[in-house]
CSV table of C-alpha atoms in Angstrom, one decimal:
chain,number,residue,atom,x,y,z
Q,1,UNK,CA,83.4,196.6,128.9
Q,2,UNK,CA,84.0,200.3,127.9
Q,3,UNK,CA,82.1,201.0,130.9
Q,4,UNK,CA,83.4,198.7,133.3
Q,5,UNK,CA,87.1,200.2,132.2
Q,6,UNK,CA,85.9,203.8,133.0
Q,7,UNK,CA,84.4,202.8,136.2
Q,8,UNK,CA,87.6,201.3,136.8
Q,9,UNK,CA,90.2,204.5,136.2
Q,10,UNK,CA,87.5,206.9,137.5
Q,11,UNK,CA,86.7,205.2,140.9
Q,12,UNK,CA,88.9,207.0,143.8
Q,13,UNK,CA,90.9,204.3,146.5
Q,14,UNK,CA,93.7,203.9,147.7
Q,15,UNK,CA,97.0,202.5,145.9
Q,16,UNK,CA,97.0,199.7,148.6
Q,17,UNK,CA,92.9,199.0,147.8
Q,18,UNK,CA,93.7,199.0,143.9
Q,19,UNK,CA,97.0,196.2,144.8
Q,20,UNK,CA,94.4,194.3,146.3
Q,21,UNK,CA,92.1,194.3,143.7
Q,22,UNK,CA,89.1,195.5,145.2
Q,23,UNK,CA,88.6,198.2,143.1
Q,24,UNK,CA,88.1,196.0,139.9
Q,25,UNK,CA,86.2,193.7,142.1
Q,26,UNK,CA,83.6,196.5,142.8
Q,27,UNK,CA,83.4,196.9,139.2
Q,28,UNK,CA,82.5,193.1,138.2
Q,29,UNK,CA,79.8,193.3,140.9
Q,30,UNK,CA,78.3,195.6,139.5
Q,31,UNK,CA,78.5,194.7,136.0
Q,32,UNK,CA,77.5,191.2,136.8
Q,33,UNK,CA,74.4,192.7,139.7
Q,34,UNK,CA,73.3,194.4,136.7
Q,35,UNK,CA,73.2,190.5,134.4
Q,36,UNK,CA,71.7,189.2,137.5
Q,37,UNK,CA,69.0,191.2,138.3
Q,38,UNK,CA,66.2,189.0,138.2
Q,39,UNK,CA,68.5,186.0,139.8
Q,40,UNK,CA,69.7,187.9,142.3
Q,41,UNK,CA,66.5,189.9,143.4
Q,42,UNK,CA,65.3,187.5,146.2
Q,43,UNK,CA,68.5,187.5,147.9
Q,44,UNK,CA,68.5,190.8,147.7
Q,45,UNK,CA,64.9,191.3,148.9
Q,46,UNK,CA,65.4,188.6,151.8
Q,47,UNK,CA,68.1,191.2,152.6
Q,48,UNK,CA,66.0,194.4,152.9
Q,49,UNK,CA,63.6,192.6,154.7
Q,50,UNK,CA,65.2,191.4,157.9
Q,51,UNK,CA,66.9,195.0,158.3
Q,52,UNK,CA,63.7,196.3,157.4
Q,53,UNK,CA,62.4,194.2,160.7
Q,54,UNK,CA,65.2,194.8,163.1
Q,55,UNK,CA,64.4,198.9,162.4
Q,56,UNK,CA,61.1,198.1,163.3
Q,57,UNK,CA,61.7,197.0,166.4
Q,58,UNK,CA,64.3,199.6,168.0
Q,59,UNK,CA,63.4,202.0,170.7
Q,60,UNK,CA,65.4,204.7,168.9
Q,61,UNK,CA,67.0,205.8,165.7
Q,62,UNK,CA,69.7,208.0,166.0
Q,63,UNK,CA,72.6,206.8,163.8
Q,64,UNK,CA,72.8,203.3,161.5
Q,65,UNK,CA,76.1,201.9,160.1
Q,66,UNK,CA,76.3,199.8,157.4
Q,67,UNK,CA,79.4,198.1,156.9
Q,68,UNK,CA,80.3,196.6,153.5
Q,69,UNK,CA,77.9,198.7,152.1
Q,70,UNK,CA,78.8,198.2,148.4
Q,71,UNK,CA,75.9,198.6,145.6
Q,72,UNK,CA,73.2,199.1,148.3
Q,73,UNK,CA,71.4,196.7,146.7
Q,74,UNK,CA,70.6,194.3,149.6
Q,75,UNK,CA,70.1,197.4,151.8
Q,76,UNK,CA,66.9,199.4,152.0
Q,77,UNK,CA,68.3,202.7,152.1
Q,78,UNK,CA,64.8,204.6,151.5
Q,79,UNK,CA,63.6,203.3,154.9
Q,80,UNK,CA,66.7,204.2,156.8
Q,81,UNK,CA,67.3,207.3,155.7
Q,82,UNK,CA,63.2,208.4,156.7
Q,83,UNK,CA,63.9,206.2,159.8
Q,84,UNK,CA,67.4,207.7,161.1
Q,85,UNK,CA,68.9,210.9,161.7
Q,86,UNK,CA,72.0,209.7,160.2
Q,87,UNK,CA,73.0,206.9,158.0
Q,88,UNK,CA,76.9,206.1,157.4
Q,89,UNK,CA,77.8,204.3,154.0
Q,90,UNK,CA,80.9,202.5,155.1
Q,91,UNK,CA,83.2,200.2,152.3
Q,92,UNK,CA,86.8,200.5,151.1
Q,93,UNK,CA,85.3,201.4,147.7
Q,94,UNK,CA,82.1,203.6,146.8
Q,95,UNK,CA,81.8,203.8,142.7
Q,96,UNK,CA,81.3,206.7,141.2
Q,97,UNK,CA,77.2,206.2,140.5
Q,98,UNK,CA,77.0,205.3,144.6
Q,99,UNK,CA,79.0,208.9,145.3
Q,100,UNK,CA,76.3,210.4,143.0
Q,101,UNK,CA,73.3,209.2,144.4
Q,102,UNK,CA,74.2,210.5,147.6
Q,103,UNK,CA,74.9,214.1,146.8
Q,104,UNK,CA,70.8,214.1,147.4
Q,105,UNK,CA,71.1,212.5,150.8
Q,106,UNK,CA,72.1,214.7,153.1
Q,107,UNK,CA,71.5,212.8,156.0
Q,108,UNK,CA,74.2,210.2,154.3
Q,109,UNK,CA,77.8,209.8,154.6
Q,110,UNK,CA,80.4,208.0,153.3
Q,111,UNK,CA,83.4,206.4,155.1
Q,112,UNK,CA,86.2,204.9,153.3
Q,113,UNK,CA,87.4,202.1,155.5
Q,114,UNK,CA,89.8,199.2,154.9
Q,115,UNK,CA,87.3,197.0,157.1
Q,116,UNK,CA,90.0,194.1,157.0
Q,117,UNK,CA,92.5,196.4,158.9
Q,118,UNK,CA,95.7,194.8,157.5
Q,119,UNK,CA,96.4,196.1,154.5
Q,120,UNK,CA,98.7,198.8,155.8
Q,121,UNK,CA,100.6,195.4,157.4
Q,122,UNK,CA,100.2,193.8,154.5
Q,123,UNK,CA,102.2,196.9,153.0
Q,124,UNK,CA,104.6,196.8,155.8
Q,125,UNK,CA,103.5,200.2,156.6
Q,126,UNK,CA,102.3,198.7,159.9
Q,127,UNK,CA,103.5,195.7,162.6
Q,128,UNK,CA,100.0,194.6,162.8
Q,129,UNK,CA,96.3,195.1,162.1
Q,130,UNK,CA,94.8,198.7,162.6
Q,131,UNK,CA,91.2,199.0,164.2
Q,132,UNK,CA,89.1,199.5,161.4
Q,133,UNK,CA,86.1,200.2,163.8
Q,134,UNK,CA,87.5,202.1,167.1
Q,135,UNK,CA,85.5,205.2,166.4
Q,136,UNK,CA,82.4,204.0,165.4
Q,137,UNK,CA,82.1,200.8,168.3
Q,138,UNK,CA,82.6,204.1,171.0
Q,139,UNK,CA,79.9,206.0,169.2
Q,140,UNK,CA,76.9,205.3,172.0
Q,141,UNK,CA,74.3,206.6,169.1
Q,142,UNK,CA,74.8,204.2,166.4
Q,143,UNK,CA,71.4,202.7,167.4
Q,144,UNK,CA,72.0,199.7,164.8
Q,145,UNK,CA,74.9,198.1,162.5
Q,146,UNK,CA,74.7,195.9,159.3
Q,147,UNK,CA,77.2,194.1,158.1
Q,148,UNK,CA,76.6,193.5,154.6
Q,149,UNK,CA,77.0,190.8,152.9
Q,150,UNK,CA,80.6,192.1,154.0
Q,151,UNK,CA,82.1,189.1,156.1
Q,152,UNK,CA,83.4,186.6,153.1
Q,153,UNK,CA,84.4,189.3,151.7
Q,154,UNK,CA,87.2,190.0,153.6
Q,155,UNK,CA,89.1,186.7,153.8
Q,156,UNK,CA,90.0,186.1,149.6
Q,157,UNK,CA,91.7,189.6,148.4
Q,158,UNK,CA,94.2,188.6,151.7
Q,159,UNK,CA,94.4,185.1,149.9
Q,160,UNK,CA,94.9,186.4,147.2
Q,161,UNK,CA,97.4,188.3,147.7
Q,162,UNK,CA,99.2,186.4,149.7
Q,163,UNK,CA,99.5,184.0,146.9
Q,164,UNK,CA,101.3,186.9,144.5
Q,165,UNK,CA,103.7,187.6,147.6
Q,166,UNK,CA,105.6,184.6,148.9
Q,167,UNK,CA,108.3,186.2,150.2
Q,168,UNK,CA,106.1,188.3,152.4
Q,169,UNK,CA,103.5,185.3,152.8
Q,170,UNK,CA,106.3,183.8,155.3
Q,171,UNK,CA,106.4,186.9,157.5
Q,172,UNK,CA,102.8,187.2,158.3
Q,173,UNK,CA,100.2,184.6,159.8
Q,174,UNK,CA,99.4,182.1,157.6
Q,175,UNK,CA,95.6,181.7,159.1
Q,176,UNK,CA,95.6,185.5,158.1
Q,177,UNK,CA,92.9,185.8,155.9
Q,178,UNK,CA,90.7,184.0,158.6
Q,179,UNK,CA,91.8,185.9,161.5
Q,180,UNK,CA,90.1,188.3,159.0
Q,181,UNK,CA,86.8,187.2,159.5
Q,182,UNK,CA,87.1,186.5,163.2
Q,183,UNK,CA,88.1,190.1,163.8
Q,184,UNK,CA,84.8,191.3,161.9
Q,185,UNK,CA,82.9,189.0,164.5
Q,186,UNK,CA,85.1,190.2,167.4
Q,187,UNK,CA,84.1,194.1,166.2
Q,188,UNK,CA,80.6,193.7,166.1
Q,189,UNK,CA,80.6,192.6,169.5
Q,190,UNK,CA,81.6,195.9,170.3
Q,191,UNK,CA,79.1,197.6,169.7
Q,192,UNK,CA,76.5,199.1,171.8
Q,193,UNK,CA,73.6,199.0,169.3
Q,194,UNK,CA,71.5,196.1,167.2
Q,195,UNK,CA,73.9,194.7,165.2
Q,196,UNK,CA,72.5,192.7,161.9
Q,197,UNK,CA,75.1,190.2,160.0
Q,198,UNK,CA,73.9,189.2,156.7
Q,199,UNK,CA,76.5,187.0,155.2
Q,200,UNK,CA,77.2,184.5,152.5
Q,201,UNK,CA,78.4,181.1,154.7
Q,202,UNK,CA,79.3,178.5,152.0
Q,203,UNK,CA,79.7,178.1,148.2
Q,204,UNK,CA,78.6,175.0,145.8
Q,205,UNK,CA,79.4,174.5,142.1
Q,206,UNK,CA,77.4,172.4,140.4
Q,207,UNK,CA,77.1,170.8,136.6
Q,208,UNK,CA,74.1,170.6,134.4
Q,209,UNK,CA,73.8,166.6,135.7
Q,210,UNK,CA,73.0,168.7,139.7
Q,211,UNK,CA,76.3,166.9,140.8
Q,212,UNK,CA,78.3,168.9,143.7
Q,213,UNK,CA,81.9,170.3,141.8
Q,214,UNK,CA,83.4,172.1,144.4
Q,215,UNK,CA,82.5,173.2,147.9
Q,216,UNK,CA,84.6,176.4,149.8
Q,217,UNK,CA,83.6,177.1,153.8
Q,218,UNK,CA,83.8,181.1,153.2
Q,219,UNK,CA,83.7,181.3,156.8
Q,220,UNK,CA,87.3,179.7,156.5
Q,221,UNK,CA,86.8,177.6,159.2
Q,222,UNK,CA,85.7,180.5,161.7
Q,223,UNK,CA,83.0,179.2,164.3
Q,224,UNK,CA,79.5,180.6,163.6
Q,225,UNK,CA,76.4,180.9,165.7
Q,226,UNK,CA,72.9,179.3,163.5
Q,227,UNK,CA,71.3,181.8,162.0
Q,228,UNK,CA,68.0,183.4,162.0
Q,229,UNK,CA,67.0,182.1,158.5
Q,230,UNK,CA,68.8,181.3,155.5
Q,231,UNK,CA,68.8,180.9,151.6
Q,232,UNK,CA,70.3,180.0,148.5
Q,233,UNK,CA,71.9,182.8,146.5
Q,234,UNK,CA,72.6,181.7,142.5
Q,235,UNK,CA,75.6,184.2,142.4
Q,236,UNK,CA,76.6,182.7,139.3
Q,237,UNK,CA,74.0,181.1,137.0
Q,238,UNK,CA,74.9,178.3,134.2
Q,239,UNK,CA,76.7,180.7,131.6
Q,240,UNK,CA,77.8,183.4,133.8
Q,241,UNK,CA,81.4,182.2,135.1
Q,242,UNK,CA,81.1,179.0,133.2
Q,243,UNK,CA,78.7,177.5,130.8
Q,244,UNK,CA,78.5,174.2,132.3
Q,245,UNK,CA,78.8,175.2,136.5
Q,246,UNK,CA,76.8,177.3,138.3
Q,247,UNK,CA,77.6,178.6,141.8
Q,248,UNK,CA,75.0,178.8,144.1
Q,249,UNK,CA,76.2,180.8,147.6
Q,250,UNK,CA,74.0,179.6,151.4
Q,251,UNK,CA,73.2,182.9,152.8
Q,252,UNK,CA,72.7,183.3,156.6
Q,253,UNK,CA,70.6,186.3,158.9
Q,254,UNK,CA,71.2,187.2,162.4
Q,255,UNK,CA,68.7,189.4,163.4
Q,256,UNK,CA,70.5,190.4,166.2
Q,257,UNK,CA,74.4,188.7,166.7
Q,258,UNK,CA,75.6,190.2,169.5
């Protein structure tokens, strides 16, 4: 807990990113990655391995994106930074031990990017949602992109703050935190390059008998091609949110989405 709370104070974001609670979110990640190691290692490792495959077969490796990059654990950083001349780290938060690691990379870089573009509307510091991407889809080197286990993620701090803002609920769209997810999709068509979506599709809560609890589309209803492969990610084991209910997340690949 003590460290949790220090990661918490000493992690640097925005005012708008901590409202939003993706700061703290960060921070129970990685506190409950750390629980889950062993549960979580074959999603992470199913991960790894289709980017491992899409840099394999690339005629060239100038620059790599990956977006929602996070805890780099479903990344395999090693390979891309032998692979690529550059590699750029991009998330709204990077903790403190991610900032550190990289001070020995010095082909990485870090971009701080509200990857949802709306939380300057949300602030009414905008009339709409900024381009979180413009730069990097007209960047004709980025040879591939990864979106990282980044796409769900984007819909349920809107939600959720939408919820703790009625009054400003009313002025925006309510499909909002939706549109939030079809925007990711529209922006990795932009690019130029291979573009890899890894993504968590649907969620199901279960009880100790194996009867289905709850069910949430985390695609919020947005229209998906099938993916490459999928797989079942326990993201929250009997005991970890709940004694009784576990939540086990489908995972989809696209090698290649555009």
């Amino acid at each position: 807990m003590l460290a949790e709370l220090i990661l918490r104070l000493t992690t640097p974001a925005a005012r708008m990113t901590r409202r939003l609670g993706l700061v703290g979110e960060s921070v129970a990640l990685w506190s409950r990655g750390n629980r889950q190691r062993r549960a979580w290692a074959p999603h992470h490792e199913r991960c790894r391995s289709v980017v491992a495959e899409a840099v394999t077969e690339l005629s060239q490796r100038r620059k790599v994106a990956v977006l929602g990059s996070g805890l780099l654990r479903d990344i395999p950083l090693d390979l891309l930074c032998r692979q690529f001349e550059q590699v750029l780290l991009v998330d709204a938060v990077h903790l403190p031990q991610i900032r550190l690691r990289m001070r020995v990379r010095p082909k990485v870089m870090l971009l701080t990017r509200d990857l949802t573009g709306v939380m300057g509307w949300l602030a009414e510091e905008n009339d709409g949602r900024i381009d979180p991407l413009d730069d990097l889809a007209a960047d004709s080197s980025l040879d591939l992109v990864i979106s990282a286990n980044l796409m769900s993620q984007l819909a349920w701090p809107v939600e959720d703050w939408l919820d703790d803002h009625p009054d400003r609920a009313g002025q925006l769209p309510v499909d909002l935190p939706a549109r939030c997810i079809a925007w990711h999709l529209a922006d990795l068509r932009r690019f130029d390059g291979r573009v890899v979506l890894l993504s968590d599709v649907e969620m199901v809560e279960r009880d100790r008998a194996g009867a289905i609890t709850d069910r949430l589309d985390l695609t919020r209803g947005v229209a998906l091609p099938a993916p490459d492969e999928s797989w079942d990610w326990p993201v929250a084991p009997f005991g970890e949110a709940e004694r009784d209910r576990e939540s086990t997340h489908r995972v989809g690949a696209w090698r290649d989405f555009r």
